[in-house]
Amino acid sequence: MADKQKRKRIPVLPWMRSPVDVSLIEECPLEILPMLDHRLKAALQNMGISSLFPVQLAVWQEAIGPGSFDRDLCINSPTGSGKTLAYALPIVQMLSSRTVKCLRALVVLPTRDLALQVKEVFSAIAPAVGLSVGLAVGQSSIADEISELIKRPKLEAGICYDPDDFLVELQSSVDILVATPGRLMDHINFTKGFTLQHLRYLVIDETDRLLREAYQSWLPTVLQLTHADDSSIIFPSYISNPCSDGSLKTIRRFGVERGFKGKPYPRLAKMVLSATLTQDPGKLAQLDLHHPLFLTTGKRRYKLPEKLESYMMICESKLKPLYLVALLQSLGEEKCIVFTSSVESTHRLCSLLNFFEDLELKIKEYSGLQRQSLRSKTLNAFRGGEIQVLVSSDAMTRGMDVEGVKNVINYDMPAFIKTYIHRAGRTARAGQSGRCFTLLRKDEVKRFKKLLQKADNDSCPVHNLPSSSIEFLQPTYVSALEKLKEKVESETSRKSTITSSSRAGKQKDRNSSKAKT
Ligand SMILES: Nc1ncnc2c1ncn2[C@@H]1O[C@H](COP(=O)(O)OP(=O)(O)OP(=O)(O)O)[C@@H](O)[C@H]1O
């Protein structure tokens, strides 16, 4: 009762009170999808897609169909429901008739791995209609990235030039850019020829996560660069106006058409998406949405995938590793992600599991502490099935799509329902079934059940393991713990050696510079 009253007090924006309910929409076979470009239909079929999922059809109707993208779209749809294609397909179709290449669509995501994944989806369909897709995530050097994004004029041999002299001839090599905020800001601030002047579509995926982080004010900067008429567009300091000689321009005027008063036209059309979209008016205001239309699934704010089964496993804290090992053994070789609460515990748990000799599974860690190249290698091996168990910090929680993940295990209870939704959502994707197990102490059960109710989930049975399987593991556990202790000690002493030698090096530098002065 008290909970209900609290919920009522949270102000919900008027446009959020009458949403399009995606759960009332059926899948739509490509054969009968109105206005779909035949080249895109073929590309989708090549991807093994024969019909659009409900959220994809709903967005299609608003962007391409009768809605004509007159309103910005706010999409709240469960994990694995196909949100990526929901925005990629209409954007590619809308840009398919463009005649001049310039950057017209920008998709922003919070992490590199997610951006790479989304780029793959665009790359599977965009070339079919002659569009190019770029990536700005800092995976390669900035110079390599610039050469992928910006077309340089061909120079005649032997001619020296000042790069500023041919600024007007620099053109975008891509129509669509998938970016993380940090690298996007680098290009906005420093890359000659990089402009958002022609941008027509902005997608902010994992919106609630991106709004939480300011990332060098990337959002106000993007909005400012696409908001005003051409005379007040703010360009990076080295450009007075990149199109001042009369080459291709997009002029955004302050519109006088109905509903556009005081807004620039042509406007920047936006799609913002998440499985846990914020309803906070203050946060949503940052997006400067134009007559937003809210698309959501069902009546409740949070929704878990249809075919997800949630289970509790109750045990004492000190027995958690044993329960985990016994559970992994019982799951056989099914792909599985184990979530922990921190990068340190990810590392320790992964090491411990690898010391259990009876566990004949390939187990690796994936966390924000690792180098990107190592993370990508691990992820590829997991996708390819060479690794069966991934022990992960929350770096893997959002958006990652790995085919065939049958089980998610919360080694530590998630503190928030949003975390549970995103973690559990790594399984039961695209209409498939999947299971999420959460290891809990007795005193955590009540809080956990309350947490799940927020996602309309009242069914979370206890998953029991035979006590004999736990007892059987005791001796191996003792020796695994010993090995872990040795490993942690040797890692700690290695770290302190590195720290003290780098300190000594710095002191030496300081002394020698003092001696010089
Ligand atoms: N129309 C479709 N038919 C078949 N499979 C599809 C279709 N659309 C998407 N998929 C598949 O569904 C899976 C989930 O899609 P996607 O990653 O876009 O989900 P999502 O809603 O963005 O999830 P999350 O909220 O976790 O990011 C992907 O493997 C994708 O290839």
PDB file of N, CA and C in Angstrom, residues 143-235:
ATOM      1  N   ALA A 143      43.970   8.617 -35.987  1.00  0.00           N
ATOM      2  CA  ALA A 143      44.313   8.886 -37.389  1.00  0.00           C
ATOM      3  C   ALA A 143      43.618   7.880 -38.306  1.00  0.00           C
ATOM      4  N   ASP A 144      43.636   6.600 -37.915  1.00  0.00           N
ATOM      5  CA  ASP A 144      42.974   5.577 -38.733  1.00  0.00           C
ATOM      6  C   ASP A 144      41.474   5.841 -38.792  1.00  0.00           C
ATOM      7  N   GLU A 145      40.945   6.239 -37.638  1.00  0.00           N
ATOM      8  CA  GLU A 145      39.501   6.478 -37.590  1.00  0.00           C
ATOM      9  C   GLU A 145      39.136   7.655 -38.507  1.00  0.00           C
ATOM     10  N   ILE A 146      39.963   8.715 -38.456  1.00  0.00           N
ATOM     11  CA  ILE A 146      39.686   9.885 -39.296  1.00  0.00           C
ATOM     12  C   ILE A 146      39.724   9.493 -40.768  1.00  0.00           C
ATOM     13  N   SER A 147      40.714   8.653 -41.132  1.00  0.00           N
ATOM     14  CA  SER A 147      40.797   8.311 -42.558  1.00  0.00           C
ATOM     15  C   SER A 147      39.603   7.452 -42.995  1.00  0.00           C
ATOM     16  N   GLU A 148      38.968   6.765 -42.043  1.00  0.00           N
ATOM     17  CA  GLU A 148      37.753   6.004 -42.377  1.00  0.00           C
ATOM     18  C   GLU A 148      36.535   6.934 -42.507  1.00  0.00           C
ATOM     19  N   LEU A 149      36.565   8.032 -41.738  1.00  0.00           N
ATOM     20  CA  LEU A 149      35.363   8.874 -41.665  1.00  0.00           C
ATOM     21  C   LEU A 149      35.366  10.043 -42.643  1.00  0.00           C
ATOM     22  N   ILE A 150      36.568  10.527 -42.966  1.00  0.00           N
ATOM     23  CA  ILE A 150      36.652  11.733 -43.788  1.00  0.00           C
ATOM     24  C   ILE A 150      37.370  11.435 -45.095  1.00  0.00           C
ATOM     25  N   LYS A 151      36.734  11.892 -46.182  1.00  0.00           N
ATOM     26  CA  LYS A 151      37.335  11.681 -47.505  1.00  0.00           C
ATOM     27  C   LYS A 151      38.270  12.853 -47.786  1.00  0.00           C
ATOM     28  N   ARG A 152      39.536  12.561 -48.068  1.00  0.00           N
ATOM     29  CA  ARG A 152      40.497  13.632 -48.380  1.00  0.00           C
ATOM     30  C   ARG A 152      40.554  13.803 -49.888  1.00  0.00           C
ATOM     31  N   PRO A 153      40.802  15.027 -50.370  1.00  0.00           N
ATOM     32  CA  PRO A 153      40.906  15.219 -51.819  1.00  0.00           C
ATOM     33  C   PRO A 153      42.168  14.562 -52.350  1.00  0.00           C
ATOM     34  N   LYS A 154      42.106  14.095 -53.582  1.00  0.00           N
ATOM     35  CA  LYS A 154      43.307  13.504 -54.179  1.00  0.00           C
ATOM     36  C   LYS A 154      44.254  14.637 -54.523  1.00  0.00           C
ATOM     37  N   LEU A 155      45.514  14.523 -54.133  1.00  0.00           N
ATOM     38  CA  LEU A 155      46.468  15.601 -54.383  1.00  0.00           C
ATOM     39  C   LEU A 155      47.383  15.247 -55.539  1.00  0.00           C
ATOM     40  N   GLU A 156      47.757  16.295 -56.237  1.00  0.00           N
ATOM     41  CA  GLU A 156      48.699  16.036 -57.336  1.00  0.00           C
ATOM     42  C   GLU A 156      50.102  15.910 -56.773  1.00  0.00           C
ATOM     43  N   ALA A 157      50.886  15.019 -57.362  1.00  0.00           N
ATOM     44  CA  ALA A 157      52.226  14.752 -56.839  1.00  0.00           C
ATOM     45  C   ALA A 157      53.060  16.029 -56.803  1.00  0.00           C
ATOM     46  N   GLY A 158      53.806  16.202 -55.730  1.00  0.00           N
ATOM     47  CA  GLY A 158      54.754  17.309 -55.642  1.00  0.00           C
ATOM     48  C   GLY A 158      54.161  18.612 -55.153  1.00  0.00           C
ATOM     49  N   ILE A 159      52.816  18.663 -54.958  1.00  0.00           N
ATOM     50  CA  ILE A 159      52.232  19.940 -54.512  1.00  0.00           C
ATOM     51  C   ILE A 159      52.186  19.969 -52.985  1.00  0.00           C
ATOM     52  N   CYS A 160      52.745  21.047 -52.405  1.00  0.00           N
ATOM     53  CA  CYS A 160      52.664  21.209 -50.953  1.00  0.00           C
ATOM     54  C   CYS A 160      51.377  21.971 -50.657  1.00  0.00           C
ATOM     55  N   TYR A 161      50.764  21.689 -49.541  1.00  0.00           N
ATOM     56  CA  TYR A 161      49.521  22.386 -49.226  1.00  0.00           C
ATOM     57  C   TYR A 161      49.402  22.568 -47.721  1.00  0.00           C
ATOM     58  N   ASP A 162      48.592  23.557 -47.390  1.00  0.00           N
ATOM     59  CA  ASP A 162      48.256  23.758 -45.988  1.00  0.00           C
ATOM     60  C   ASP A 162      46.877  23.122 -45.789  1.00  0.00           C
ATOM     61  N   PRO A 163      46.758  22.177 -44.849  1.00  0.00           N
ATOM     62  CA  PRO A 163      45.488  21.459 -44.708  1.00  0.00           C
ATOM     63  C   PRO A 163      44.284  22.390 -44.583  1.00  0.00           C
ATOM     64  N   ASP A 164      44.465  23.587 -43.987  1.00  0.00           N
ATOM     65  CA  ASP A 164      43.322  24.495 -43.824  1.00  0.00           C
ATOM     66  C   ASP A 164      42.809  25.018 -45.161  1.00  0.00           C
ATOM     67  N   ASP A 165      43.707  25.032 -46.192  1.00  0.00           N
ATOM     68  CA  ASP A 165      43.312  25.583 -47.480  1.00  0.00           C
ATOM     69  C   ASP A 165      42.235  24.765 -48.183  1.00  0.00           C
ATOM     70  N   PHE A 166      42.228  23.433 -47.939  1.00  0.00           N
ATOM     71  CA  PHE A 166      41.247  22.640 -48.685  1.00  0.00           C
ATOM     72  C   PHE A 166      40.114  22.135 -47.786  1.00  0.00           C
ATOM     73  N   LEU A 167      39.932  22.867 -46.695  1.00  0.00           N
ATOM     74  CA  LEU A 167      38.919  22.452 -45.740  1.00  0.00           C
ATOM     75  C   LEU A 167      37.544  22.236 -46.380  1.00  0.00           C
ATOM     76  N   VAL A 168      37.201  23.126 -47.298  1.00  0.00           N
ATOM     77  CA  VAL A 168      35.862  23.047 -47.884  1.00  0.00           C
ATOM     78  C   VAL A 168      35.680  21.784 -48.711  1.00  0.00           C
ATOM     79  N   GLU A 169      36.767  21.161 -49.101  1.00  0.00           N
ATOM     80  CA  GLU A 169      36.628  19.971 -49.937  1.00  0.00           C
ATOM     81  C   GLU A 169      36.544  18.686 -49.127  1.00  0.00           C
ATOM     82  N   LEU A 170      36.774  18.781 -47.824  1.00  0.00           N
ATOM     83  CA  LEU A 170      36.688  17.573 -47.015  1.00  0.00           C
ATOM     84  C   LEU A 170      35.234  17.128 -46.942  1.00  0.00           C
ATOM     85  N   GLN A 171      35.032  15.835 -47.113  1.00  0.00           N
ATOM     86  CA  GLN A 171      33.655  15.328 -47.083  1.00  0.00           C
ATOM     87  C   GLN A 171      33.579  14.101 -46.199  1.00  0.00           C
ATOM     88  N   SER A 172      32.376  13.819 -45.742  1.00  0.00           N
ATOM     89  CA  SER A 172      32.199  12.614 -44.934  1.00  0.00           C
ATOM     90  C   SER A 172      32.270  11.383 -45.839  1.00  0.00           C
ATOM     91  N   SER A 173      32.908  10.338 -45.349  1.00  0.00           N
ATOM     92  CA  SER A 173      32.909   9.075 -46.093  1.00  0.00           C
ATOM     93  C   SER A 173      31.741   8.203 -45.662  1.00  0.00           C
ATOM     94  N   VAL A 174      31.027   8.649 -44.633  1.00  0.00           N
ATOM     95  CA  VAL A 174      29.954   7.790 -44.110  1.00  0.00           C
ATOM     96  C   VAL A 174      28.629   8.549 -44.034  1.00  0.00           C
ATOM     97  N   ASP A 175      27.552   7.777 -44.161  1.00  0.00           N
ATOM     98  CA  ASP A 175      26.210   8.361 -44.032  1.00  0.00           C
ATOM     99  C   ASP A 175      25.696   8.184 -42.601  1.00  0.00           C
ATOM    100  N   ILE A 176      26.184   7.107 -41.992  1.00  0.00           N
ATOM    101  CA  ILE A 176      25.683   6.759 -40.647  1.00  0.00           C
ATOM    102  C   ILE A 176      26.902   6.544 -39.761  1.00  0.00           C
ATOM    103  N   LEU A 177      26.866   7.114 -38.569  1.00  0.00           N
ATOM    104  CA  LEU A 177      27.999   6.940 -37.660  1.00  0.00           C
ATOM    105  C   LEU A 177      27.518   6.334 -36.344  1.00  0.00           C
ATOM    106  N   VAL A 178      28.200   5.274 -35.927  1.00  0.00           N
ATOM    107  CA  VAL A 178      27.906   4.661 -34.632  1.00  0.00           C
ATOM    108  C   VAL A 178      29.062   5.038 -33.707  1.00  0.00           C
ATOM    109  N   ALA A 179      28.751   5.653 -32.567  1.00  0.00           N
ATOM    110  CA  ALA A 179      29.835   6.232 -31.767  1.00  0.00           C
ATOM    111  C   ALA A 179      29.606   6.079 -30.269  1.00  0.00           C
ATOM    112  N   THR A 180      30.724   6.131 -29.551  1.00  0.00           N
ATOM    113  CA  THR A 180      30.640   6.294 -28.093  1.00  0.00           C
ATOM    114  C   THR A 180      30.873   7.787 -27.809  1.00  0.00           C
ATOM    115  N   PRO A 181      30.348   8.309 -26.702  1.00  0.00           N
ATOM    116  CA  PRO A 181      30.406   9.758 -26.487  1.00  0.00           C
ATOM    117  C   PRO A 181      31.823  10.333 -26.483  1.00  0.00           C
ATOM    118  N   GLY A 182      32.769   9.629 -25.857  1.00  0.00           N
ATOM    119  CA  GLY A 182      34.129  10.174 -25.733  1.00  0.00           C
ATOM    120  C   GLY A 182      34.759  10.404 -27.096  1.00  0.00           C
ATOM    121  N   ARG A 183      34.736   9.372 -27.947  1.00  0.00           N
ATOM    122  CA  ARG A 183      35.373   9.507 -29.256  1.00  0.00           C
ATOM    123  C   ARG A 183      34.586  10.469 -30.160  1.00  0.00           C
ATOM    124  N   LEU A 184      33.273  10.485 -29.966  1.00  0.00           N
ATOM    125  CA  LEU A 184      32.462  11.434 -30.734  1.00  0.00           C
ATOM    126  C   LEU A 184      32.929  12.859 -30.437  1.00  0.00           C
ATOM    127  N   MET A 185      33.133  13.152 -29.155  1.00  0.00           N
ATOM    128  CA  MET A 185      33.574  14.497 -28.768  1.00  0.00           C
ATOM    129  C   MET A 185      34.956  14.811 -29.338  1.00  0.00           C
ATOM    130  N   ASP A 186      35.840  13.806 -29.387  1.00  0.00           N
ATOM    131  CA  ASP A 186      37.165  14.033 -29.985  1.00  0.00           C
ATOM    132  C   ASP A 186      37.003  14.494 -31.435  1.00  0.00           C
ATOM    133  N   HIS A 187      36.126  13.819 -32.179  1.00  0.00           N
ATOM    134  CA  HIS A 187      35.947  14.194 -33.594  1.00  0.00           C
ATOM    135  C   HIS A 187      35.293  15.566 -33.724  1.00  0.00           C
ATOM    136  N   ILE A 188      34.303  15.827 -32.861  1.00  0.00           N
ATOM    137  CA  ILE A 188      33.646  17.138 -32.927  1.00  0.00           C
ATOM    138  C   ILE A 188      34.677  18.243 -32.676  1.00  0.00           C
ATOM    139  N   ASN A 189      35.531  18.039 -31.699  1.00  0.00           N
ATOM    140  CA  ASN A 189      36.468  19.096 -31.297  1.00  0.00           C
ATOM    141  C   ASN A 189      37.695  19.209 -32.192  1.00  0.00           C
ATOM    142  N   PHE A 190      38.176  18.104 -32.716  1.00  0.00           N
ATOM    143  CA  PHE A 190      39.492  18.163 -33.357  1.00  0.00           C
ATOM    144  C   PHE A 190      39.560  17.682 -34.805  1.00  0.00           C
ATOM    145  N   THR A 191      38.564  16.952 -35.297  1.00  0.00           N
ATOM    146  CA  THR A 191      38.712  16.381 -36.646  1.00  0.00           C
ATOM    147  C   THR A 191      38.238  17.364 -37.703  1.00  0.00           C
ATOM    148  N   LYS A 192      39.157  17.764 -38.550  1.00  0.00           N
ATOM    149  CA  LYS A 192      38.801  18.707 -39.607  1.00  0.00           C
ATOM    150  C   LYS A 192      37.875  18.027 -40.605  1.00  0.00           C
ATOM    151  N   GLY A 193      36.837  18.721 -40.959  1.00  0.00           N
ATOM    152  CA  GLY A 193      35.893  18.171 -41.928  1.00  0.00           C
ATOM    153  C   GLY A 193      34.776  17.370 -41.283  1.00  0.00           C
ATOM    154  N   PHE A 194      34.870  17.108 -39.971  1.00  0.00           N
ATOM    155  CA  PHE A 194      33.808  16.359 -39.298  1.00  0.00           C
ATOM    156  C   PHE A 194      32.721  17.346 -38.885  1.00  0.00           C
ATOM    157  N   THR A 195      31.532  17.156 -39.403  1.00  0.00           N
ATOM    158  CA  THR A 195      30.451  18.088 -39.057  1.00  0.00           C
ATOM    159  C   THR A 195      29.127  17.357 -38.823  1.00  0.00           C
ATOM    160  N   LEU A 196      28.363  17.896 -37.900  1.00  0.00           N
ATOM    161  CA  LEU A 196      27.024  17.345 -37.650  1.00  0.00           C
ATOM    162  C   LEU A 196      25.979  18.235 -38.316  1.00  0.00           C
ATOM    163  N   GLN A 197      26.441  19.109 -39.174  1.00  0.00           N
ATOM    164  CA  GLN A 197      25.554  20.088 -39.776  1.00  0.00           C
ATOM    165  C   GLN A 197      24.381  19.450 -40.533  1.00  0.00           C
ATOM    166  N   HIS A 198      24.646  18.307 -41.155  1.00  0.00           N
ATOM    167  CA  HIS A 198      23.612  17.694 -42.000  1.00  0.00           C
ATOM    168  C   HIS A 198      22.822  16.599 -41.278  1.00  0.00           C
ATOM    169  N   LEU A 199      23.078  16.479 -39.997  1.00  0.00           N
ATOM    170  CA  LEU A 199      22.475  15.365 -39.259  1.00  0.00           C
ATOM    171  C   LEU A 199      20.943  15.454 -39.254  1.00  0.00           C
ATOM    172  N   ARG A 200      20.293  14.341 -39.600  1.00  0.00           N
ATOM    173  CA  ARG A 200      18.824  14.303 -39.599  1.00  0.00           C
ATOM    174  C   ARG A 200      18.271  13.388 -38.511  1.00  0.00           C
ATOM    175  N   TYR A 201      19.066  12.353 -38.153  1.00  0.00           N
ATOM    176  CA  TYR A 201      18.554  11.374 -37.183  1.00  0.00           C
ATOM    177  C   TYR A 201      19.568  11.158 -36.066  1.00  0.00           C
ATOM    178  N   LEU A 202      19.075  11.213 -34.861  1.00  0.00           N
ATOM    179  CA  LEU A 202      19.928  10.931 -33.705  1.00  0.00           C
ATOM    180  C   LEU A 202      19.280   9.802 -32.898  1.00  0.00           C
ATOM    181  N   VAL A 203      20.055   8.739 -32.668  1.00  0.00           N
ATOM    182  CA  VAL A 203      19.563   7.630 -31.842  1.00  0.00           C
ATOM    183  C   VAL A 203      20.393   7.583 -30.569  1.00  0.00           C
ATOM    184  N   ILE A 204      19.729   7.526 -29.445  1.00  0.00           N
ATOM    185  CA  ILE A 204      20.442   7.370 -28.178  1.00  0.00           C
ATOM    186  C   ILE A 204      19.981   6.045 -27.576  1.00  0.00           C
ATOM    187  N   ASP A 205      20.842   5.040 -27.732  1.00  0.00           N
ATOM    188  CA  ASP A 205      20.497   3.695 -27.254  1.00  0.00           C
ATOM    189  C   ASP A 205      20.982   3.583 -25.806  1.00  0.00           C
ATOM    190  N   GLU A 206      20.311   2.759 -25.019  1.00  0.00           N
ATOM    191  CA  GLU A 206      20.621   2.678 -23.578  1.00  0.00           C
ATOM    192  C   GLU A 206      20.554   4.092 -22.980  1.00  0.00           C
ATOM    193  N   THR A 207      19.451   4.784 -23.282  1.00  0.00           N
ATOM    194  CA  THR A 207      19.315   6.190 -22.917  1.00  0.00           C
ATOM    195  C   THR A 207      19.544   6.463 -21.439  1.00  0.00           C
ATOM    196  N   ASP A 208      18.926   5.640 -20.569  1.00  0.00           N
ATOM    197  CA  ASP A 208      19.044   5.945 -19.133  1.00  0.00           C
ATOM    198  C   ASP A 208      20.493   5.897 -18.687  1.00  0.00           C
ATOM    199  N   ARG A 209      21.254   4.967 -19.260  1.00  0.00           N
ATOM    200  CA  ARG A 209      22.675   4.876 -18.894  1.00  0.00           C
ATOM    201  C   ARG A 209      23.436   6.105 -19.422  1.00  0.00           C
ATOM    202  N   LEU A 210      23.153   6.484 -20.669  1.00  0.00           N
ATOM    203  CA  LEU A 210      23.867   7.613 -21.255  1.00  0.00           C
ATOM    204  C   LEU A 210      23.510   8.940 -20.588  1.00  0.00           C
ATOM    205  N   LEU A 211      22.266   9.051 -20.126  1.00  0.00           N
ATOM    206  CA  LEU A 211      21.879  10.303 -19.465  1.00  0.00           C
ATOM    207  C   LEU A 211      22.517  10.448 -18.088  1.00  0.00           C
ATOM    208  N   ARG A 212      22.879   9.295 -17.504  1.00  0.00           N
ATOM    209  CA  ARG A 212      23.515   9.328 -16.179  1.00  0.00           C
ATOM    210  C   ARG A 212      24.932   9.886 -16.246  1.00  0.00           C
ATOM    211  N   GLU A 213      25.534   9.702 -17.394  1.00  0.00           N
ATOM    212  CA  GLU A 213      26.930  10.117 -17.532  1.00  0.00           C
ATOM    213  C   GLU A 213      27.000  11.365 -18.415  1.00  0.00           C
ATOM    214  N   ALA A 214      27.750  12.348 -17.961  1.00  0.00           N
ATOM    215  CA  ALA A 214      27.797  13.599 -18.723  1.00  0.00           C
ATOM    216  C   ALA A 214      28.791  13.534 -19.890  1.00  0.00           C
ATOM    217  N   TYR A 215      29.829  12.697 -19.797  1.00  0.00           N
ATOM    218  CA  TYR A 215      30.804  12.532 -20.884  1.00  0.00           C
ATOM    219  C   TYR A 215      31.110  13.828 -21.627  1.00  0.00           C
ATOM    220  N   GLN A 216      31.807  14.706 -20.991  1.00  0.00           N
ATOM    221  CA  GLN A 216      32.211  15.979 -21.618  1.00  0.00           C
ATOM    222  C   GLN A 216      31.041  16.724 -22.266  1.00  0.00           C
ATOM    223  N   SER A 217      29.896  16.684 -21.659  1.00  0.00           N
ATOM    224  CA  SER A 217      28.700  17.372 -22.188  1.00  0.00           C
ATOM    225  C   SER A 217      28.396  16.993 -23.629  1.00  0.00           C
ATOM    226  N   TRP A 218      28.526  15.705 -23.948  1.00  0.00           N
ATOM    227  CA  TRP A 218      28.344  15.324 -25.347  1.00  0.00           C
ATOM    228  C   TRP A 218      26.934  15.647 -25.860  1.00  0.00           C
ATOM    229  N   LEU A 219      25.908  15.448 -25.002  1.00  0.00           N
ATOM    230  CA  LEU A 219      24.538  15.630 -25.487  1.00  0.00           C
ATOM    231  C   LEU A 219      24.225  17.102 -25.774  1.00  0.00           C
ATOM    232  N   PRO A 220      24.473  18.022 -24.802  1.00  0.00           N
ATOM    233  CA  PRO A 220      24.224  19.436 -25.137  1.00  0.00           C
ATOM    234  C   PRO A 220      25.025  19.875 -26.366  1.00  0.00           C
ATOM    235  N   THR A 221      26.238  19.348 -26.521  1.00  0.00           N
ATOM    236  CA  THR A 221      27.046  19.754 -27.677  1.00  0.00           C
ATOM    237  C   THR A 221      26.388  19.291 -28.982  1.00  0.00           C
ATOM    238  N   VAL A 222      25.966  18.023 -29.018  1.00  0.00           N
ATOM    239  CA  VAL A 222      25.324  17.515 -30.243  1.00  0.00           C
ATOM    240  C   VAL A 222      24.055  18.310 -30.536  1.00  0.00           C
ATOM    241  N   LEU A 223      23.268  18.577 -29.502  1.00  0.00           N
ATOM    242  CA  LEU A 223      22.015  19.306 -29.724  1.00  0.00           C
ATOM    243  C   LEU A 223      22.293  20.727 -30.194  1.00  0.00           C
ATOM    244  N   GLN A 224      23.311  21.342 -29.627  1.00  0.00           N
ATOM    245  CA  GLN A 224      23.640  22.714 -30.014  1.00  0.00           C
ATOM    246  C   GLN A 224      24.111  22.757 -31.472  1.00  0.00           C
ATOM    247  N   LEU A 225      24.915  21.790 -31.853  1.00  0.00           N
ATOM    248  CA  LEU A 225      25.450  21.789 -33.222  1.00  0.00           C
ATOM    249  C   LEU A 225      24.393  21.491 -34.275  1.00  0.00           C
ATOM    250  N   THR A 226      23.221  21.058 -33.842  1.00  0.00           N
ATOM    251  CA  THR A 226      22.188  20.708 -34.816  1.00  0.00           C
ATOM    252  C   THR A 226      20.913  21.496 -34.579  1.00  0.00           C
ATOM    253  N   HIS A 227      20.993  22.466 -33.694  1.00  0.00           N
ATOM    254  CA  HIS A 227      19.752  23.094 -33.260  1.00  0.00           C
ATOM    255  C   HIS A 227      19.442  24.413 -33.957  1.00  0.00           C
ATOM    256  N   ALA A 228      20.449  25.255 -34.075  1.00  0.00           N
ATOM    257  CA  ALA A 228      20.143  26.621 -34.510  1.00  0.00           C
ATOM    258  C   ALA A 228      20.172  26.761 -36.030  1.00  0.00           C
ATOM    259  N   ASP A 229      19.831  27.960 -36.512  1.00  0.00           N
ATOM    260  CA  ASP A 229      19.995  28.198 -37.935  1.00  0.00           C
ATOM    261  C   ASP A 229      21.483  28.339 -38.236  1.00  0.00           C
ATOM    262  N   ASP A 230      21.845  28.351 -39.508  1.00  0.00           N
ATOM    263  CA  ASP A 230      23.266  28.231 -39.839  1.00  0.00           C
ATOM    264  C   ASP A 230      24.124  29.360 -39.296  1.00  0.00           C
ATOM    265  N   SER A 231      23.543  30.539 -39.105  1.00  0.00           N
ATOM    266  CA  SER A 231      24.381  31.643 -38.653  1.00  0.00           C
ATOM    267  C   SER A 231      24.822  31.483 -37.206  1.00  0.00           C
ATOM    268  N   SER A 232      24.033  30.738 -36.427  1.00  0.00           N
ATOM    269  CA  SER A 232      24.428  30.614 -35.025  1.00  0.00           C
ATOM    270  C   SER A 232      24.979  29.232 -34.683  1.00  0.00           C
ATOM    271  N   ILE A 233      25.180  28.390 -35.714  1.00  0.00           N
ATOM    272  CA  ILE A 233      25.789  27.087 -35.420  1.00  0.00           C
ATOM    273  C   ILE A 233      27.184  27.325 -34.871  1.00  0.00           C
ATOM    274  N   ILE A 234      27.506  26.622 -33.812  1.00  0.00           N
ATOM    275  CA  ILE A 234      28.826  26.817 -33.216  1.00  0.00           C
ATOM    276  C   ILE A 234      29.762  25.782 -33.805  1.00  0.00           C
ATOM    277  N   PHE A 235      30.797  26.256 -34.460  1.00  0.00           N
ATOM    278  CA  PHE A 235      31.776  25.334 -35.023  1.00  0.00           C
ATOM    279  C   PHE A 235      33.004  25.293 -34.148  1.00  0.00           C
TER     280      PHE A 235
END
